[in-house]
Amino acid sequence: MIKLVVGLGNPGQKYAKTRHNAGFLLLDELICTGDAVFSPQSRFFGELAEMKVGERKLYLLKPTTFMNRSGRSVSAVMKYYKIQMEEVLVVHDELDFELGVLKLKLGGGHGGHNGLRDIIAATGSKGFLRLRVGIGRPQGSRAIADYVLSDFSRLDFELLVSKFASFLVLMPLLLAGNVESAMHELHSQ
């Protein structure tokens, strides 16, 4: 049963619509489905929202520590609300998937993603659910760092947001602990 959804990204308007902020962008779409709002929480090193999905309470977290230090924020929320690692879903950008491809994965390594690396280091566990949001790879010889920190084009942004809708309808399954069913539904789309 998922109790905490963490969107990975970098804080500030400069990064708001960058590829690296795919996690923040999905949380922005998720919060629009309810009546919650994000509020800065210094004790959690991030912005936190609490919303209801059906009868279940769900916490949404946007760490404001920058991507590479997200673990501090995640572990602070987990400790305060007594959330276990298997109750956490981390949403992050994925270079290895084409734009808009969404895949759920349970556990595993960081795959070179510094946000995941820091969460694993801070919590001492790899046993969390991830939603990997495809952003594609840069064309030609463009540096990966430059690519992930660049804004989506308007069309790419609209495509990504439209793909988020197919995931958001699966949230009740995840909140009820039906991870396998949610994976099957998402991966067969």
PDB file of N, CA and C in Angstrom, residues 94-146:
ATOM      1  N   GLU A  94      13.579   9.096 -16.784  1.00  0.00           N
ATOM      2  CA  GLU A  94      14.305   7.906 -17.249  1.00  0.00           C
ATOM      3  C   GLU A  94      14.794   8.134 -18.678  1.00  0.00           C
ATOM      4  N   LEU A  95      16.101   8.264 -18.824  1.00  0.00           N
ATOM      5  CA  LEU A  95      16.713   8.471 -20.141  1.00  0.00           C
ATOM      6  C   LEU A  95      16.523   7.288 -21.078  1.00  0.00           C
ATOM      7  N   ASP A  96      16.467   6.085 -20.530  1.00  0.00           N
ATOM      8  CA  ASP A  96      16.453   4.876 -21.358  1.00  0.00           C
ATOM      9  C   ASP A  96      15.098   4.551 -21.975  1.00  0.00           C
ATOM     10  N   PHE A  97      14.073   5.335 -21.671  1.00  0.00           N
ATOM     11  CA  PHE A  97      12.748   5.142 -22.267  1.00  0.00           C
ATOM     12  C   PHE A  97      12.431   6.324 -23.169  1.00  0.00           C
ATOM     13  N   GLU A  98      11.721   6.039 -24.250  1.00  0.00           N
ATOM     14  CA  GLU A  98      11.268   7.114 -25.133  1.00  0.00           C
ATOM     15  C   GLU A  98      10.337   8.049 -24.371  1.00  0.00           C
ATOM     16  N   LEU A  99      10.236   9.261 -24.858  1.00  0.00           N
ATOM     17  CA  LEU A  99       9.392  10.266 -24.230  1.00  0.00           C
ATOM     18  C   LEU A  99       7.981   9.731 -23.996  1.00  0.00           C
ATOM     19  N   GLY A 100       7.510   9.848 -22.770  1.00  0.00           N
ATOM     20  CA  GLY A 100       6.143   9.481 -22.434  1.00  0.00           C
ATOM     21  C   GLY A 100       5.928   8.038 -22.033  1.00  0.00           C
ATOM     22  N   VAL A 101       6.938   7.180 -22.172  1.00  0.00           N
ATOM     23  CA  VAL A 101       6.795   5.789 -21.729  1.00  0.00           C
ATOM     24  C   VAL A 101       6.863   5.773 -20.208  1.00  0.00           C
ATOM     25  N   LEU A 102       5.879   5.141 -19.576  1.00  0.00           N
ATOM     26  CA  LEU A 102       5.816   5.049 -18.119  1.00  0.00           C
ATOM     27  C   LEU A 102       5.902   3.590 -17.710  1.00  0.00           C
ATOM     28  N   LYS A 103       6.802   3.294 -16.773  1.00  0.00           N
ATOM     29  CA  LYS A 103       6.961   1.918 -16.297  1.00  0.00           C
ATOM     30  C   LYS A 103       7.132   1.922 -14.785  1.00  0.00           C
ATOM     31  N   LEU A 104       6.434   0.999 -14.135  1.00  0.00           N
ATOM     32  CA  LEU A 104       6.615   0.785 -12.704  1.00  0.00           C
ATOM     33  C   LEU A 104       7.684  -0.277 -12.497  1.00  0.00           C
ATOM     34  N   LYS A 105       8.487  -0.089 -11.467  1.00  0.00           N
ATOM     35  CA  LYS A 105       9.527  -1.057 -11.133  1.00  0.00           C
ATOM     36  C   LYS A 105       9.639  -1.131  -9.619  1.00  0.00           C
ATOM     37  N   LEU A 106       9.711  -2.334  -9.097  1.00  0.00           N
ATOM     38  CA  LEU A 106       9.866  -2.527  -7.656  1.00  0.00           C
ATOM     39  C   LEU A 106      11.310  -2.884  -7.357  1.00  0.00           C
ATOM     40  N   GLY A 107      11.958  -2.057  -6.545  1.00  0.00           N
ATOM     41  CA  GLY A 107      13.330  -2.321  -6.141  1.00  0.00           C
ATOM     42  C   GLY A 107      14.324  -2.104  -7.260  1.00  0.00           C
ATOM     43  N   GLY A 108      15.565  -2.503  -6.986  1.00  0.00           N
ATOM     44  CA  GLY A 108      16.633  -2.366  -7.967  1.00  0.00           C
ATOM     45  C   GLY A 108      17.624  -1.301  -7.563  1.00  0.00           C
ATOM     46  N   GLY A 109      18.633  -1.131  -8.379  1.00  0.00           N
ATOM     47  CA  GLY A 109      19.676  -0.150  -8.108  1.00  0.00           C
ATOM     48  C   GLY A 109      19.278   1.238  -8.563  1.00  0.00           C
ATOM     49  N   HIS A 110      20.257   2.130  -8.572  1.00  0.00           N
ATOM     50  CA  HIS A 110      19.975   3.515  -8.957  1.00  0.00           C
ATOM     51  C   HIS A 110      20.100   3.744 -10.455  1.00  0.00           C
ATOM     52  N   GLY A 111      20.720   2.831 -11.171  1.00  0.00           N
ATOM     53  CA  GLY A 111      20.842   2.962 -12.623  1.00  0.00           C
ATOM     54  C   GLY A 111      21.514   4.242 -13.077  1.00  0.00           C
ATOM     55  N   GLY A 112      22.400   4.797 -12.240  1.00  0.00           N
ATOM     56  CA  GLY A 112      23.085   6.032 -12.590  1.00  0.00           C
ATOM     57  C   GLY A 112      22.313   7.294 -12.261  1.00  0.00           C
ATOM     58  N   HIS A 113      21.110   7.155 -11.718  1.00  0.00           N
ATOM     59  CA  HIS A 113      20.283   8.323 -11.377  1.00  0.00           C
ATOM     60  C   HIS A 113      20.687   8.810  -9.987  1.00  0.00           C
ATOM     61  N   ASN A 114      21.193  10.037  -9.915  1.00  0.00           N
ATOM     62  CA  ASN A 114      21.716  10.542  -8.645  1.00  0.00           C
ATOM     63  C   ASN A 114      20.655  10.751  -7.578  1.00  0.00           C
ATOM     64  N   GLY A 115      19.440  11.075  -7.976  1.00  0.00           N
ATOM     65  CA  GLY A 115      18.360  11.199  -6.995  1.00  0.00           C
ATOM     66  C   GLY A 115      18.066   9.864  -6.337  1.00  0.00           C
ATOM     67  N   LEU A 116      17.964   8.808  -7.137  1.00  0.00           N
ATOM     68  CA  LEU A 116      17.748   7.465  -6.590  1.00  0.00           C
ATOM     69  C   LEU A 116      18.932   7.033  -5.741  1.00  0.00           C
ATOM     70  N   ARG A 117      20.135   7.315  -6.213  1.00  0.00           N
ATOM     71  CA  ARG A 117      21.351   6.958  -5.476  1.00  0.00           C
ATOM     72  C   ARG A 117      21.302   7.554  -4.066  1.00  0.00           C
ATOM     73  N   ASP A 118      20.900   8.822  -3.958  1.00  0.00           N
ATOM     74  CA  ASP A 118      20.877   9.487  -2.658  1.00  0.00           C
ATOM     75  C   ASP A 118      19.767   8.945  -1.760  1.00  0.00           C
ATOM     76  N   ILE A 119      18.624   8.609  -2.328  1.00  0.00           N
ATOM     77  CA  ILE A 119      17.538   8.015  -1.530  1.00  0.00           C
ATOM     78  C   ILE A 119      17.976   6.666  -0.982  1.00  0.00           C
ATOM     79  N   ILE A 120      18.607   5.851  -1.806  1.00  0.00           N
ATOM     80  CA  ILE A 120      19.092   4.539  -1.365  1.00  0.00           C
ATOM     81  C   ILE A 120      20.124   4.711  -0.251  1.00  0.00           C
ATOM     82  N   ALA A 121      21.037   5.670  -0.408  1.00  0.00           N
ATOM     83  CA  ALA A 121      22.066   5.912   0.609  1.00  0.00           C
ATOM     84  C   ALA A 121      21.450   6.409   1.919  1.00  0.00           C
ATOM     85  N   ALA A 122      20.481   7.315   1.833  1.00  0.00           N
ATOM     86  CA  ALA A 122      19.886   7.911   3.037  1.00  0.00           C
ATOM     87  C   ALA A 122      18.977   6.950   3.793  1.00  0.00           C
ATOM     88  N   THR A 123      18.298   6.070   3.074  1.00  0.00           N
ATOM     89  CA  THR A 123      17.344   5.157   3.723  1.00  0.00           C
ATOM     90  C   THR A 123      17.936   3.774   3.965  1.00  0.00           C
ATOM     91  N   GLY A 124      19.021   3.475   3.289  1.00  0.00           N
ATOM     92  CA  GLY A 124      19.633   2.153   3.422  1.00  0.00           C
ATOM     93  C   GLY A 124      18.842   1.054   2.745  1.00  0.00           C
ATOM     94  N   SER A 125      17.954   1.429   1.822  1.00  0.00           N
ATOM     95  CA  SER A 125      17.102   0.426   1.177  1.00  0.00           C
ATOM     96  C   SER A 125      16.884   0.740  -0.301  1.00  0.00           C
ATOM     97  N   LYS A 126      16.804  -0.330  -1.083  1.00  0.00           N
ATOM     98  CA  LYS A 126      16.442  -0.232  -2.500  1.00  0.00           C
ATOM     99  C   LYS A 126      15.006  -0.697  -2.716  1.00  0.00           C
ATOM    100  N   GLY A 127      14.324  -1.077  -1.642  1.00  0.00           N
ATOM    101  CA  GLY A 127      13.039  -1.748  -1.748  1.00  0.00           C
ATOM    102  C   GLY A 127      11.834  -0.850  -1.882  1.00  0.00           C
ATOM    103  N   PHE A 128      11.918   0.131  -2.757  1.00  0.00           N
ATOM    104  CA  PHE A 128      10.776   1.015  -2.979  1.00  0.00           C
ATOM    105  C   PHE A 128      10.324   0.913  -4.426  1.00  0.00           C
ATOM    106  N   LEU A 129       9.086   1.304  -4.642  1.00  0.00           N
ATOM    107  CA  LEU A 129       8.493   1.299  -5.974  1.00  0.00           C
ATOM    108  C   LEU A 129       8.929   2.559  -6.707  1.00  0.00           C
ATOM    109  N   ARG A 130       9.194   2.414  -7.997  1.00  0.00           N
ATOM    110  CA  ARG A 130       9.572   3.571  -8.816  1.00  0.00           C
ATOM    111  C   ARG A 130       8.628   3.661 -10.009  1.00  0.00           C
ATOM    112  N   LEU A 131       8.284   4.879 -10.361  1.00  0.00           N
ATOM    113  CA  LEU A 131       7.630   5.134 -11.637  1.00  0.00           C
ATOM    114  C   LEU A 131       8.675   5.828 -12.492  1.00  0.00           C
ATOM    115  N   ARG A 132       9.097   5.141 -13.535  1.00  0.00           N
ATOM    116  CA  ARG A 132      10.119   5.653 -14.441  1.00  0.00           C
ATOM    117  C   ARG A 132       9.413   6.364 -15.591  1.00  0.00           C
ATOM    118  N   VAL A 133       9.704   7.642 -15.744  1.00  0.00           N
ATOM    119  CA  VAL A 133       9.052   8.492 -16.742  1.00  0.00           C
ATOM    120  C   VAL A 133      10.028   8.728 -17.890  1.00  0.00           C
ATOM    121  N   GLY A 134       9.710   8.177 -19.047  1.00  0.00           N
ATOM    122  CA  GLY A 134      10.596   8.294 -20.198  1.00  0.00           C
ATOM    123  C   GLY A 134      10.747   9.717 -20.686  1.00  0.00           C
ATOM    124  N   ILE A 135      12.008  10.143 -20.820  1.00  0.00           N
ATOM    125  CA  ILE A 135      12.305  11.465 -21.376  1.00  0.00           C
ATOM    126  C   ILE A 135      13.168  11.349 -22.632  1.00  0.00           C
ATOM    127  N   GLY A 136      13.561  10.123 -22.996  1.00  0.00           N
ATOM    128  CA  GLY A 136      14.396   9.914 -24.171  1.00  0.00           C
ATOM    129  C   GLY A 136      15.833  10.340 -23.939  1.00  0.00           C
ATOM    130  N   ARG A 137      16.653  10.075 -24.926  1.00  0.00           N
ATOM    131  CA  ARG A 137      18.079  10.438 -24.868  1.00  0.00           C
ATOM    132  C   ARG A 137      18.343  11.616 -25.798  1.00  0.00           C
ATOM    133  N   PRO A 138      19.398  12.380 -25.497  1.00  0.00           N
ATOM    134  CA  PRO A 138      19.724  13.515 -26.371  1.00  0.00           C
ATOM    135  C   PRO A 138      20.175  13.045 -27.751  1.00  0.00           C
ATOM    136  N   GLN A 139      19.928  13.876 -28.743  1.00  0.00           N
ATOM    137  CA  GLN A 139      20.354  13.601 -30.118  1.00  0.00           C
ATOM    138  C   GLN A 139      21.821  13.976 -30.287  1.00  0.00           C
ATOM    139  N   GLY A 140      22.517  13.223 -31.099  1.00  0.00           N
ATOM    140  CA  GLY A 140      23.899  13.552 -31.437  1.00  0.00           C
ATOM    141  C   GLY A 140      24.833  13.506 -30.249  1.00  0.00           C
ATOM    142  N   SER A 141      25.690  14.513 -30.161  1.00  0.00           N
ATOM    143  CA  SER A 141      26.717  14.535 -29.117  1.00  0.00           C
ATOM    144  C   SER A 141      26.347  15.436 -27.942  1.00  0.00           C
ATOM    145  N   ARG A 142      25.102  15.811 -27.845  1.00  0.00           N
ATOM    146  CA  ARG A 142      24.665  16.688 -26.757  1.00  0.00           C
ATOM    147  C   ARG A 142      24.910  16.020 -25.408  1.00  0.00           C
ATOM    148  N   ALA A 143      25.457  16.762 -24.465  1.00  0.00           N
ATOM    149  CA  ALA A 143      25.756  16.234 -23.132  1.00  0.00           C
ATOM    150  C   ALA A 143      24.464  15.897 -22.392  1.00  0.00           C
ATOM    151  N   ILE A 144      24.479  14.795 -21.669  1.00  0.00           N
ATOM    152  CA  ILE A 144      23.293  14.358 -20.924  1.00  0.00           C
ATOM    153  C   ILE A 144      22.887  15.397 -19.890  1.00  0.00           C
ATOM    154  N   ALA A 145      23.855  15.968 -19.160  1.00  0.00           N
ATOM    155  CA  ALA A 145      23.530  16.963 -18.131  1.00  0.00           C
ATOM    156  C   ALA A 145      22.802  18.157 -18.744  1.00  0.00           C
ATOM    157  N   ASP A 146      23.259  18.612 -19.890  1.00  0.00           N
ATOM    158  CA  ASP A 146      22.615  19.727 -20.585  1.00  0.00           C
ATOM    159  C   ASP A 146      21.202  19.337 -21.021  1.00  0.00           C
TER     160      ASP A 146
END
